[in-house]
Short mmCIF file of C-alpha atoms in Angstrom, two decimals:
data_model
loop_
_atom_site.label_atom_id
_atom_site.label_comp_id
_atom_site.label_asym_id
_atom_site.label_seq_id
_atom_site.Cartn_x
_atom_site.Cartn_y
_atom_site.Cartn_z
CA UNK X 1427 0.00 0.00 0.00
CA UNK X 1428 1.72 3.24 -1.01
CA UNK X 1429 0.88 6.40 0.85
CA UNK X 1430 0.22 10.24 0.17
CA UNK X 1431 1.85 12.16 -3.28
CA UNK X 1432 5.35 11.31 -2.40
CA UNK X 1433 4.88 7.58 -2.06
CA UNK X 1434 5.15 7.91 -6.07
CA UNK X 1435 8.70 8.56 -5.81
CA UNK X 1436 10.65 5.28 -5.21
CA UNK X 1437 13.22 7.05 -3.37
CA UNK X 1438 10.75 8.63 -0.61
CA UNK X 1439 8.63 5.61 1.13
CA UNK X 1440 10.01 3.94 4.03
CA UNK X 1441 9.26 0.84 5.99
CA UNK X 1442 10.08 0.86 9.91
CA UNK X 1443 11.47 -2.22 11.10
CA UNK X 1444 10.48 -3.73 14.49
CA UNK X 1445 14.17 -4.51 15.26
CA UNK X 1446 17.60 -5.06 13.09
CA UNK X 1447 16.61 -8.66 13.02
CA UNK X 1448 12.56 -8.43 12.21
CA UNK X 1449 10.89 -7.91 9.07
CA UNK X 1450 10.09 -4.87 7.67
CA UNK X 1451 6.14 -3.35 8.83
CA UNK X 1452 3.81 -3.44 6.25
CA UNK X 1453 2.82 0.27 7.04
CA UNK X 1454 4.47 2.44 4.57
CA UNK X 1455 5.55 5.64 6.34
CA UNK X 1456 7.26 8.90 4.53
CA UNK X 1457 9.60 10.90 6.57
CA UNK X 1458 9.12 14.30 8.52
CA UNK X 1459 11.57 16.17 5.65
CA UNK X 1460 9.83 14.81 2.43
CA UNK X 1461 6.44 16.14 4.00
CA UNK X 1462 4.78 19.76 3.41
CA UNK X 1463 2.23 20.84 6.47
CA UNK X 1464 -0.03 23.47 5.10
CA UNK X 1465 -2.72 25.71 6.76
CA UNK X 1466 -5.10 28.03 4.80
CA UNK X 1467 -7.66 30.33 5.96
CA UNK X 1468 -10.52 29.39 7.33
CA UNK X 1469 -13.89 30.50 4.98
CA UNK X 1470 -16.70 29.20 6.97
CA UNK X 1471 -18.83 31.89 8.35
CA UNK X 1472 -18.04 33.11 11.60
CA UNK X 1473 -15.38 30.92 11.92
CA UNK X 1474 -12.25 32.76 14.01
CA UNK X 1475 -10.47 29.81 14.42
CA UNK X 1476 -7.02 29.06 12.63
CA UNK X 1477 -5.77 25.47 12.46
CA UNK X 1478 -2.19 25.88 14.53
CA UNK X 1479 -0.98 28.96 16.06
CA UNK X 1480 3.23 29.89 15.85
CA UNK X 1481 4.32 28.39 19.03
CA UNK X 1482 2.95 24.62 17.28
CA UNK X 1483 4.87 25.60 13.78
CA UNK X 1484 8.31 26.11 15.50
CA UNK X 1485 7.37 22.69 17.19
CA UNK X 1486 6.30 20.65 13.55
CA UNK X 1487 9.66 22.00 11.88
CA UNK X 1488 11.79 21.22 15.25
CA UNK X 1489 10.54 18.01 14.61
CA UNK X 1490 11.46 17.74 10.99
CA UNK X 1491 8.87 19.05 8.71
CA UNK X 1492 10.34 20.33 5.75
CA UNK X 1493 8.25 23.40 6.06
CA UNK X 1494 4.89 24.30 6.95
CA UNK X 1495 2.70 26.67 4.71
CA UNK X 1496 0.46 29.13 6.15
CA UNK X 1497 -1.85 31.20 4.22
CA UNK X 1498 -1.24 35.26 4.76
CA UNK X 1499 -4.03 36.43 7.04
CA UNK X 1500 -4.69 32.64 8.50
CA UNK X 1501 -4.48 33.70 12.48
CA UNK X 1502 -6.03 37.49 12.19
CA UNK X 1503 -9.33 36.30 13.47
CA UNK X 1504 -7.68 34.72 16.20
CA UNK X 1505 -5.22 37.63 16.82
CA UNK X 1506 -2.18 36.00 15.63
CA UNK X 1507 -0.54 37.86 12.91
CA UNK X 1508 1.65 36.82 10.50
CA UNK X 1509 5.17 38.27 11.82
CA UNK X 1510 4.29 35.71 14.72
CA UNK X 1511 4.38 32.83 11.96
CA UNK X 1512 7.17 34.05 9.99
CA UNK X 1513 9.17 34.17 13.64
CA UNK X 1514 8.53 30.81 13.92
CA UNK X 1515 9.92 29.79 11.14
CA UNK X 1516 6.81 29.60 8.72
CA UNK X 1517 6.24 30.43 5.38
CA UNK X 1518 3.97 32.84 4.60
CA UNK X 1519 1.94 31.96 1.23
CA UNK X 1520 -0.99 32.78 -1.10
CA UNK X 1521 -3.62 30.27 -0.61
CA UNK X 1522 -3.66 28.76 -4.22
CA UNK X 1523 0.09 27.89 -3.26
CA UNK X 1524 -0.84 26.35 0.16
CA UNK X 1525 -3.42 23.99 -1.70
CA UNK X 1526 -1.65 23.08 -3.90
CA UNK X 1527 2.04 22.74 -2.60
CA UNK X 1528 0.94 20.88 1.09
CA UNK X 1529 1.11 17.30 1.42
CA UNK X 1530 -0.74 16.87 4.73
CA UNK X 1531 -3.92 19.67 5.06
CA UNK X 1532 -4.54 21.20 8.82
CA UNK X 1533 -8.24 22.87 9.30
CA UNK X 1534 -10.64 23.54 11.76
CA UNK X 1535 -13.60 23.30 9.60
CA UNK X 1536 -14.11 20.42 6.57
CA UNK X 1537 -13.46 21.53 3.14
CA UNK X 1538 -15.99 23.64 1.96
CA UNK X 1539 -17.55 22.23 -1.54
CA UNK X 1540 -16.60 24.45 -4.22
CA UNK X 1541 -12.99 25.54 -4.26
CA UNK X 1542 -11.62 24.04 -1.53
CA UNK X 1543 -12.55 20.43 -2.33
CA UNK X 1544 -11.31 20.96 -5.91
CA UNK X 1545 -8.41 22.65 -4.60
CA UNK X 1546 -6.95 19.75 -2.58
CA UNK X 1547 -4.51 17.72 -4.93
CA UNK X 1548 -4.44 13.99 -5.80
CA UNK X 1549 -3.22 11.89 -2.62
CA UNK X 1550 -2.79 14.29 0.20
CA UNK X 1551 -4.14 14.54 3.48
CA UNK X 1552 -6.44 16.34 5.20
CA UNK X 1553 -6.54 16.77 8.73
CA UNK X 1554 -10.16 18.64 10.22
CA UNK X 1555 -13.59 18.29 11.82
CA UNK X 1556 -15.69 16.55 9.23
CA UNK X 1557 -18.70 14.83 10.91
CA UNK X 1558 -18.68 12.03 8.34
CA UNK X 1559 -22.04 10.80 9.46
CA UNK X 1560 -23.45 13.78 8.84
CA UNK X 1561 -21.39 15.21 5.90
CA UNK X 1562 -21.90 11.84 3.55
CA UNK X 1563 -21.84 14.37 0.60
CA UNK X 1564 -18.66 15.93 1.71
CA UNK X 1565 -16.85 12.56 2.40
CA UNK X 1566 -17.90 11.42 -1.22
CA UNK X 1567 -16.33 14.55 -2.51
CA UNK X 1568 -13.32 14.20 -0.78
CA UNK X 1569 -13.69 9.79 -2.04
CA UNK X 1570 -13.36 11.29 -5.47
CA UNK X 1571 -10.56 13.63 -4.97
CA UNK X 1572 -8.44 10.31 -3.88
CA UNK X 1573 -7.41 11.97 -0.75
CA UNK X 1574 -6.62 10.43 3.22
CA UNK X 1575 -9.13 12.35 5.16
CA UNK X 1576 -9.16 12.14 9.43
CA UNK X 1577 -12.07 13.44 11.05
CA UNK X 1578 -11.07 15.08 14.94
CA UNK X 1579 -14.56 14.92 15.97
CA UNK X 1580 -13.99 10.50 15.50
CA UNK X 1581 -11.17 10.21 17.66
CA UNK X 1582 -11.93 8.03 20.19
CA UNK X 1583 -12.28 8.65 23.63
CA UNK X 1584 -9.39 6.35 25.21
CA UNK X 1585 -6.76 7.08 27.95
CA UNK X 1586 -3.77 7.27 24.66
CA UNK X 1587 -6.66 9.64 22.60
CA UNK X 1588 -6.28 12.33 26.32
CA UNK X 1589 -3.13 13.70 24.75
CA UNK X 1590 -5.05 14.89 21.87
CA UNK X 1591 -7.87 16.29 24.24
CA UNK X 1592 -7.96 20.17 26.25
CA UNK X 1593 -8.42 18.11 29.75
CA UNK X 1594 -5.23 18.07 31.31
CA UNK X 1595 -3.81 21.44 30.40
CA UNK X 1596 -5.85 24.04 33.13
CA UNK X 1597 -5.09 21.67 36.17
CA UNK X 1598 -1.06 21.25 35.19
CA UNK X 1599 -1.19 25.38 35.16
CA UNK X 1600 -2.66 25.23 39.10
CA UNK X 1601 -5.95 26.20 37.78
CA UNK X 1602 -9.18 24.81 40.53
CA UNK X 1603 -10.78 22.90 37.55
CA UNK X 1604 -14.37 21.88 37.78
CA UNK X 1605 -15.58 18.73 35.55
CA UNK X 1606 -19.18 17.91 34.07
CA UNK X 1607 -20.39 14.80 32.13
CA UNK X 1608 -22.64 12.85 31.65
CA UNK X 1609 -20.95 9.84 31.60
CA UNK X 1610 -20.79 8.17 35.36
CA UNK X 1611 -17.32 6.62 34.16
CA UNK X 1612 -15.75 10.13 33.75
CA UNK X 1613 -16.29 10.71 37.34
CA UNK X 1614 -13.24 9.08 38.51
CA UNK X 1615 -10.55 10.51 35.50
CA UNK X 1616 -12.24 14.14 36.49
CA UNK X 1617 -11.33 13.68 39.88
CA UNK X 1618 -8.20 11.42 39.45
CA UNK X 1619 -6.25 15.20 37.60
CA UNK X 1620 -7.39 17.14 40.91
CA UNK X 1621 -10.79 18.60 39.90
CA UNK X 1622 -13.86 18.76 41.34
CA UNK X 1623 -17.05 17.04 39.91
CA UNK X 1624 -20.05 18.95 39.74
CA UNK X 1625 -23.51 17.02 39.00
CA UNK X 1626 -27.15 17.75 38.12
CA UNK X 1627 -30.20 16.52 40.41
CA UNK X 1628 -31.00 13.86 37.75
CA UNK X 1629 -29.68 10.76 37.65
CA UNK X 1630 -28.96 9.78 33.61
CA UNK X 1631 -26.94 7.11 32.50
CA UNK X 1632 -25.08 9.22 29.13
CA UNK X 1633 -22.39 6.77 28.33
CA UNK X 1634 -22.88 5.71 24.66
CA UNK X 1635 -20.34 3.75 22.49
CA UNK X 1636 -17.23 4.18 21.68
CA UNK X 1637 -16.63 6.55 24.70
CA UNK X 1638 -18.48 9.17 23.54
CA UNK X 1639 -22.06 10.39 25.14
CA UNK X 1640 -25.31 9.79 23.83
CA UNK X 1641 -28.40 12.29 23.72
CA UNK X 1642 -29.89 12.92 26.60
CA UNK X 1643 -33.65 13.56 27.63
CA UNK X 1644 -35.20 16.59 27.61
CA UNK X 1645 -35.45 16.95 31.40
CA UNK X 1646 -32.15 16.71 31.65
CA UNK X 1647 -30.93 18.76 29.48
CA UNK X 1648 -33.17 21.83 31.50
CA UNK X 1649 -31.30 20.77 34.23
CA UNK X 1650 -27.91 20.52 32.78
CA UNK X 1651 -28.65 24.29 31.14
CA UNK X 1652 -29.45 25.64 34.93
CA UNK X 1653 -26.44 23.96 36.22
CA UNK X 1654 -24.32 25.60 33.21
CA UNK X 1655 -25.75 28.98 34.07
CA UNK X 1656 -25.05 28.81 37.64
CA UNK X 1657 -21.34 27.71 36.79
CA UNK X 1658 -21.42 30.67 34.72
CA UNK X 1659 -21.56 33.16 37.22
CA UNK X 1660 -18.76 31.82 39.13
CA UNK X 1661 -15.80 30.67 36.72
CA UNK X 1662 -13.81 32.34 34.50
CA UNK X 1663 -12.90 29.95 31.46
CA UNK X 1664 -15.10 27.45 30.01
CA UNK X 1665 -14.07 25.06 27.71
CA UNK X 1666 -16.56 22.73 25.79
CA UNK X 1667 -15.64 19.60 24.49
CA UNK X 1668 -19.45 17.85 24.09
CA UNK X 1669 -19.94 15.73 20.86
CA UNK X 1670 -22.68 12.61 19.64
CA UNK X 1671 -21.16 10.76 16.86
CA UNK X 1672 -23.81 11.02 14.08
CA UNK X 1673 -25.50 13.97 15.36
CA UNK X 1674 -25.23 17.83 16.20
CA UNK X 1675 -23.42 18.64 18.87
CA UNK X 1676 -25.46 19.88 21.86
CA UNK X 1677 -25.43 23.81 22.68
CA UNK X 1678 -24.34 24.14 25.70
CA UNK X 1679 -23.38 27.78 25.70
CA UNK X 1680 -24.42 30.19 22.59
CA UNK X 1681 -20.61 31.79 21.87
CA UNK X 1682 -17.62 29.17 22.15
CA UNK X 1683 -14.09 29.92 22.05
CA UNK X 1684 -10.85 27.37 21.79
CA UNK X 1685 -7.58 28.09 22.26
CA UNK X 1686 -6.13 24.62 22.62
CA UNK X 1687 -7.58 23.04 19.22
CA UNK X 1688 -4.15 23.65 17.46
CA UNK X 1689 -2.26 21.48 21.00
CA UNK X 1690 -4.71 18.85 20.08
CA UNK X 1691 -4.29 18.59 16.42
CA UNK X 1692 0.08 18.88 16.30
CA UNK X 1693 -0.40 16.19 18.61
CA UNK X 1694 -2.79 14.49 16.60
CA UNK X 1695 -0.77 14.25 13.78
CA UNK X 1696 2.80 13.70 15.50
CA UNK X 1697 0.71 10.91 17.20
CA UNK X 1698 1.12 9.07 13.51
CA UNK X 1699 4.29 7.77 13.25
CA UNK X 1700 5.13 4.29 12.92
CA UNK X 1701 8.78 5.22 12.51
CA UNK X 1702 10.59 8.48 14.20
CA UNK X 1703 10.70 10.96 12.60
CA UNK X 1704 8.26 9.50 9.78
CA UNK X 1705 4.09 9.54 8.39
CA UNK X 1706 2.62 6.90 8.14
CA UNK X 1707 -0.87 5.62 8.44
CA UNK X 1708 -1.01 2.33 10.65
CA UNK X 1709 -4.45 1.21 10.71
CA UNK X 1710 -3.88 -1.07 13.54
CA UNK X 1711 -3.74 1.66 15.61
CA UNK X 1712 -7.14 2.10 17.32
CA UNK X 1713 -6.98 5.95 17.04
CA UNK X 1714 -5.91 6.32 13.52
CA UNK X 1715 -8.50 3.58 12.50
CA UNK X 1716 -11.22 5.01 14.59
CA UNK X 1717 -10.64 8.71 13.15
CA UNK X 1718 -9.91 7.86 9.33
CA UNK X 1719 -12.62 8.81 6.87
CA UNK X 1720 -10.46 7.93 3.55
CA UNK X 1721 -7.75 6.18 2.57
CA UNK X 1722 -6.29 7.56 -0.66
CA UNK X 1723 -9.49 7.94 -2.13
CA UNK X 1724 -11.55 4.85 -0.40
CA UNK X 1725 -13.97 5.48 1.53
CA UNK X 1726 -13.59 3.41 5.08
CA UNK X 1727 -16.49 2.16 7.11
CA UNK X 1728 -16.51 3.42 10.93
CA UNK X 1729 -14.71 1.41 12.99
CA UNK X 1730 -16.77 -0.84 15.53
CA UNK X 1731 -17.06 1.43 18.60
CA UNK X 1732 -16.51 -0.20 21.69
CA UNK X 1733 -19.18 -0.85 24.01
CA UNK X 1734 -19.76 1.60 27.17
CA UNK X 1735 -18.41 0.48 30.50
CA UNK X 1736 -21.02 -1.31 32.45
CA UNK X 1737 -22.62 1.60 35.26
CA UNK X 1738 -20.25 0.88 38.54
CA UNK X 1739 -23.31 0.01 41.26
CA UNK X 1740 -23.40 2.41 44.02
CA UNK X 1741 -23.17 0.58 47.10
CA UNK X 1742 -24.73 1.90 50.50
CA UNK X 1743 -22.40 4.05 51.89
CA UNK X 1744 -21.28 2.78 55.76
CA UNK X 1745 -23.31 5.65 58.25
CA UNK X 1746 -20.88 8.30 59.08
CA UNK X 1747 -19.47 8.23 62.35
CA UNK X 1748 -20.30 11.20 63.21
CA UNK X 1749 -24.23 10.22 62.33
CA UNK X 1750 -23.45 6.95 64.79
CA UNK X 1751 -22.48 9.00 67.80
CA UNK X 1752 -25.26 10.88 69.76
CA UNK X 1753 -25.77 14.03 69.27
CA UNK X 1754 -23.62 16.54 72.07
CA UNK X 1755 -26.03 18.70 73.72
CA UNK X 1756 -25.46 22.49 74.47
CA UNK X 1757 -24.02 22.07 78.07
CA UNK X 1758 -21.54 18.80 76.95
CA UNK X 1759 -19.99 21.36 73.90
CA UNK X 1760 -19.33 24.57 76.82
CA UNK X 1761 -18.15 21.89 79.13
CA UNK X 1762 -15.97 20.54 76.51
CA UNK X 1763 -14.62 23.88 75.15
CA UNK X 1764 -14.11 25.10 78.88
CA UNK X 1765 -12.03 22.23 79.79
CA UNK X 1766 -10.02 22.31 76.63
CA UNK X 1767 -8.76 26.49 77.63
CA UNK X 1768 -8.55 25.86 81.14
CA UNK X 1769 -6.07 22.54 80.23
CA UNK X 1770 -4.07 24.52 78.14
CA UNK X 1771 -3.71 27.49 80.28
CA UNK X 1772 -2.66 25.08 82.97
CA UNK X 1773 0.23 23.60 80.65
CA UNK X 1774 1.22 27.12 79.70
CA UNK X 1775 1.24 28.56 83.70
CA UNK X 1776 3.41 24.95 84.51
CA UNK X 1777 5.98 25.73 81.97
CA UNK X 1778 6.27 29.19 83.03
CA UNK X 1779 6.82 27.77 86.63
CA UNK X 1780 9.02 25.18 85.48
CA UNK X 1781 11.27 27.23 83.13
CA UNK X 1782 12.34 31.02 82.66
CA UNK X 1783 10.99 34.20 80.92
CA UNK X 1784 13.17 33.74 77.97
CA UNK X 1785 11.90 30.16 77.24
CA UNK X 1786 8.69 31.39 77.47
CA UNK X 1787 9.04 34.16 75.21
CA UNK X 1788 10.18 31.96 72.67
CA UNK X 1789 7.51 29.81 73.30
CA UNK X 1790 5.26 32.29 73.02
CA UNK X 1791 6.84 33.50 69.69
CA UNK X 1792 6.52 29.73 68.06
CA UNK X 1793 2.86 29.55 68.94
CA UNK X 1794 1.39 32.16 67.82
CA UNK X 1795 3.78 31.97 64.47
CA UNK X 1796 2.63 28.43 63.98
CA UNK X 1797 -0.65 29.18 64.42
CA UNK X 1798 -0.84 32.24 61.86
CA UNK X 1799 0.94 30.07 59.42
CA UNK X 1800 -1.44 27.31 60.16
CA UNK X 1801 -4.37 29.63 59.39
CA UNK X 1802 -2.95 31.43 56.64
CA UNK X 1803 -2.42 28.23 53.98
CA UNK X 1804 -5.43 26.47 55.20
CA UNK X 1805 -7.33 29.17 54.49
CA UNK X 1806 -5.93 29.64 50.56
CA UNK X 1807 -7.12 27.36 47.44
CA UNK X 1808 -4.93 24.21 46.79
CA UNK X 1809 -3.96 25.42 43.64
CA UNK X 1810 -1.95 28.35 45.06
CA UNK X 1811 -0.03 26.30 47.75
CA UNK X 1812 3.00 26.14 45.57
CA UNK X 1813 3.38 30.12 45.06
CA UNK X 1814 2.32 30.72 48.86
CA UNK X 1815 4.94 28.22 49.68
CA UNK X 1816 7.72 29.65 47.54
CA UNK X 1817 6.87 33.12 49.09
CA UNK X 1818 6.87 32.12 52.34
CA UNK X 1819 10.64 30.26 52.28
CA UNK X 1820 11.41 33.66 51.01
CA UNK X 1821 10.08 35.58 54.01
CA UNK X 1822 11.47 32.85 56.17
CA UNK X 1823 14.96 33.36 55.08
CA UNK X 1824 15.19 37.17 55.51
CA UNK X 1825 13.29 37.19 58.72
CA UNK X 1826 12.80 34.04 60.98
CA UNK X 1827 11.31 34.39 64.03
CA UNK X 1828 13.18 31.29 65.95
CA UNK X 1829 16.58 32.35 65.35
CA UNK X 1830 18.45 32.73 69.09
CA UNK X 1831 21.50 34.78 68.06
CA UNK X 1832 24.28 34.33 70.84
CA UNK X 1833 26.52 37.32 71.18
CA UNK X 1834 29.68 37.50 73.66
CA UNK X 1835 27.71 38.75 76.01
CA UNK X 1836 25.49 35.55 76.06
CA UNK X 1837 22.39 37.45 75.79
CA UNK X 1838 19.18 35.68 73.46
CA UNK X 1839 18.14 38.25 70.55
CA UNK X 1840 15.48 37.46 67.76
CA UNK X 1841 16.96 38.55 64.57
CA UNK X 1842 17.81 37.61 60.49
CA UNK X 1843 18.91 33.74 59.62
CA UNK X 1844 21.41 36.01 57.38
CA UNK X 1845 22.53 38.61 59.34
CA UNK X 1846 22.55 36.30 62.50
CA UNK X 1847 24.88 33.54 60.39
CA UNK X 1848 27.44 36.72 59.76
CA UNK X 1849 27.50 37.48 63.62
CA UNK X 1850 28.42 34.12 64.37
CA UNK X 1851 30.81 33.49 61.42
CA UNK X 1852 33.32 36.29 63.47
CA UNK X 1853 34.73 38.14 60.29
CA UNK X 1854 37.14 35.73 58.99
CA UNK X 1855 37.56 33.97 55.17
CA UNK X 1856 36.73 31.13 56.90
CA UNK X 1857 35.52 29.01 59.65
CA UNK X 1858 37.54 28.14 62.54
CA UNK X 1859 34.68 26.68 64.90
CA UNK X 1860 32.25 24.63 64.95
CA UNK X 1861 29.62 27.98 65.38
CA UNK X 1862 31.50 29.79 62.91
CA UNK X 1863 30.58 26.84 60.48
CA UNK X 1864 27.49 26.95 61.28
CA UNK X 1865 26.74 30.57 60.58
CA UNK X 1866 28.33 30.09 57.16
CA UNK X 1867 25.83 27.46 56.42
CA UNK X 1868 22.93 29.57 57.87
CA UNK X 1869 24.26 32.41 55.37
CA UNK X 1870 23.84 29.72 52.60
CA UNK X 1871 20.52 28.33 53.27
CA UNK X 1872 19.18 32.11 53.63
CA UNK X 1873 20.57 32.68 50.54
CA UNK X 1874 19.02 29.66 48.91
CA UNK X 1875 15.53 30.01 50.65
CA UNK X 1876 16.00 34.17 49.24
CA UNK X 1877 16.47 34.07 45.62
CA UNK X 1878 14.95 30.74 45.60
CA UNK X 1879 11.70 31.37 46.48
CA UNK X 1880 11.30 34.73 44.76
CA UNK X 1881 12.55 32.88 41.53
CA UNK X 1882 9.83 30.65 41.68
CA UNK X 1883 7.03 32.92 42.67
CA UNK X 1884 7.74 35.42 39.84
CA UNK X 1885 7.97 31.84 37.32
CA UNK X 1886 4.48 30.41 38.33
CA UNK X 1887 3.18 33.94 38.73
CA UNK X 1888 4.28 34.44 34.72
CA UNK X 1889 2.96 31.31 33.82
CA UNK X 1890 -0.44 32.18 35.22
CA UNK X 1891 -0.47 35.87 33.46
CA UNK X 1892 0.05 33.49 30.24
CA UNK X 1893 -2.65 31.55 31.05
CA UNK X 1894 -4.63 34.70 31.70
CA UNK X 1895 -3.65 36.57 28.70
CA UNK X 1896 -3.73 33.69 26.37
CA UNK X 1897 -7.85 33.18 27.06
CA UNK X 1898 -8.84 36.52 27.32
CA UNK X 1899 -7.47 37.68 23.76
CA UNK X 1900 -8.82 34.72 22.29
CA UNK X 1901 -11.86 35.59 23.94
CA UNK X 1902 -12.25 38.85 22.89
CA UNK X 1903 -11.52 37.65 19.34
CA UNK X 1904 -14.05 35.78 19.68
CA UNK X 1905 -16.51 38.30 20.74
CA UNK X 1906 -15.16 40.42 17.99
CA UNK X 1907 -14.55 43.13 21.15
#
């Protein structure tokens, strides 16, 4: 079986080899530098989109594309202009030229009839939504043509397929994520990344085949809408992902904007190679079979979807313990709380018999410090535990509050890790006593716990303005604001 324009050319096709001593594959694959990525414009009304955005061209032509054509004007809807492609290594075309010059074909939206169909040449590939089902004129058209078509909307839902998905990418930034489906197995992945998994009053089985939902009733789609709006209110980004096979995708919000549909298809199509480095179409594989639509001009029939994972039974959760002990009444929760202060004002008035003023200043100092810190991360969002944390070794290393600095005069003095390690390291080039050493390695771990921790706020602090900026203008492009 020979595969895409090039595979005419004797000299071009490959075969990957399991090992030196196995026989060849029988998947034909064509390497990274033979192949021409190209990305036109996209003409379907409304549409803002554009296929791959710069940072995903410098990453196809680090990999070994021979070059990657994008149509002048492509990302302008989407806010990203062409110096942005041409800095990443692109080249800027007219979009006869991108049509006709591209081996492999990257779109958000299917072909349009007309133009575009009779535009794409003789044993390329096209990469796009195409809702085959639906579209039986459109894969016909692209039948004739003699092209390899793979629809995005067919890719099946498996754990390999998540690299290709938008799911992962807000909790790995330290976004809180919240989760809906309709599909009692998702439950489990949702909250297996860290995110919380928020449910309707209804109880609807959705899970359909192949991993993908099925349509729901009508009552619970009023409640899924009510459940959307109240999410609404509260949450910044919202990212939709919601397809049938066969049928329209459900509205679930009027205006939709994506910003991670070029991550999914790079990944997509770097996902097909049989050999490094190399395209090839390996029809074994259950993604690639499960997504292909045409095979140099045949038209494939859907691959069997598999069967939806049987509904886990919900078992009767064990009563609470809380529920199994009686109830405290009024006077047994004062009694309690009274005997808890007066116990721990006893400890503290024992230790301050028992001990000194300066022990108990100290003490005093550690209390109170644990307990603010206690208070202050409990009380912030998971997600910003690693900034707090970074911020806080900072703080810690300038100013510690459990530092005992001994001068000659022997007298206790709160002070800086830092400046308390260069009292005790007494002046010299280096340490002559065991204290001495020991302020020079205070000095160190100040210093580490100083830039350190700034260094990392100000990195994850970046990373979310990024995050930020990188939603909101595709947002407002969206909006056309």
């Amino acid at each position: 079986m020979l595969y895409p324009r090039l595979a005419a050319d004797p000299g071009v096709v490959a075969r990957r080899s399991a090992s030196s001593s196995s026989s060849p594959s029988p998947v034909p694959v064509v390497p990274y530098s033979s192949l021409t990525v190209g990305v036109p414009r996209e003409t379907y009304p409304n549409e803002r989109r554009v296929a791959i955005t710069p940072q995903n061209v410098a990453l196809l032509l680090r990999k070994g594309f021979s070059r990657v054509l994008i149509e002048r004007g492509a990302g302008e809807a989407a806010e990203l202009l062409d110096q942005a492609y041409e800095q990443a290594g692109a080249t800027l075309v007219d979009r006869a030229t991108v049509w006709s010059q591209s081996n492999i074909i990257l779109k958000v939206r299917g072909p349009q009839p007309g133009d575009e169909i009779e535009a794409l040449q003789q044993g390329s590939t096209i990469i796009s939504f195409l809702y085959p089902a639906q579209n039986k004129q459109l894969v016909d058209q692209l039948a004739s043509r003699r092209v390899t078509a793979f629809a995005m909307d067919m890719v099946p839902r498996i754990s390999r397929a998540q690299t290709f998905d938008a799911l992962r990418c807000a909790r790995r930034l330290g976004a809180i994520v919240r989760g809906f489906d309709t599909r009692p197995a998702v439950r489990e992945q949702v909250q297996s990344l860290g995110a919380e998994f928020i449910e309707v009053d209804i109880q609807e089985d959705g899970a359909g085949q192949g991993g993908y939902a099925k349509e729901m009733s009508k009552e619970f789609i009023e409640a899924e809408m009510k459940l959307f709006m109240e999410q609404c209110r509260e949450v910044d980004i919202i990212v939709t992902t919601a397809l049938i096979p066969g049928k329209p995708a459900p509205k679930l919000i009027t205006k939709e904007s994506s910003t991670l549909y070029s991550n999914n298809i790079t990944k997509y199509l770097l996902s097909m190679a049989p050999q490094e480095k190399s395209f090839g179409v390996d029809l074994s594989d259950e993604v690639v079979r499960g997504s292909i639509v045409t095979l140099n001009g045949e038209i494939l029939p859907p691959a069997p979807r598999p069967a939806p994972p049987p509904t886990p039974k919900v078992e009767a959760a064990a009563p609470a313990k809380e529920q199994t002990e009686l109830a405290l009444t009024p006077w047994q929760k004062a009694t309690r709380d009274v005997a808890t202060v007066t116990a721990g004002m006893g400890t503290t008035l024992a230790l301050g018999k028992a001990t000194g003023p300066i022990f108990m200043g100290n003490m005093l100092t550690f209390g109170l410090a644990g307990l603010v810190g206690y208070r202050a991360v409990w009380g912030v969002a998971p997600a910003l535990h690693s900034p707090l944390m970074s911020v806080t070794n900072a703080i810690s290393g300038e100013s510690s509050f459990f530092i005992v600095i001994c001068i000659d005069t022997n007298e206790p003095a709160l002070g800086m890790v830092g400046i308390g390690g260069f009292f005790i390291m007494g002046g010299g080039y280096l340490p002559s006593t065991i204290p001495e050493f020991l302020g020079a390695v205070s000095v160190l771990l100040a210093f580490v716990n100083v830039s350190g921790g700034f260094v990392v706020t100000k990195r994850m602090l970046d990373m979310f303005k990024r995050w930020c900026f990188c939603f909101q203008s595709k947002m407002l492009a969206a909006y056309n604001l």
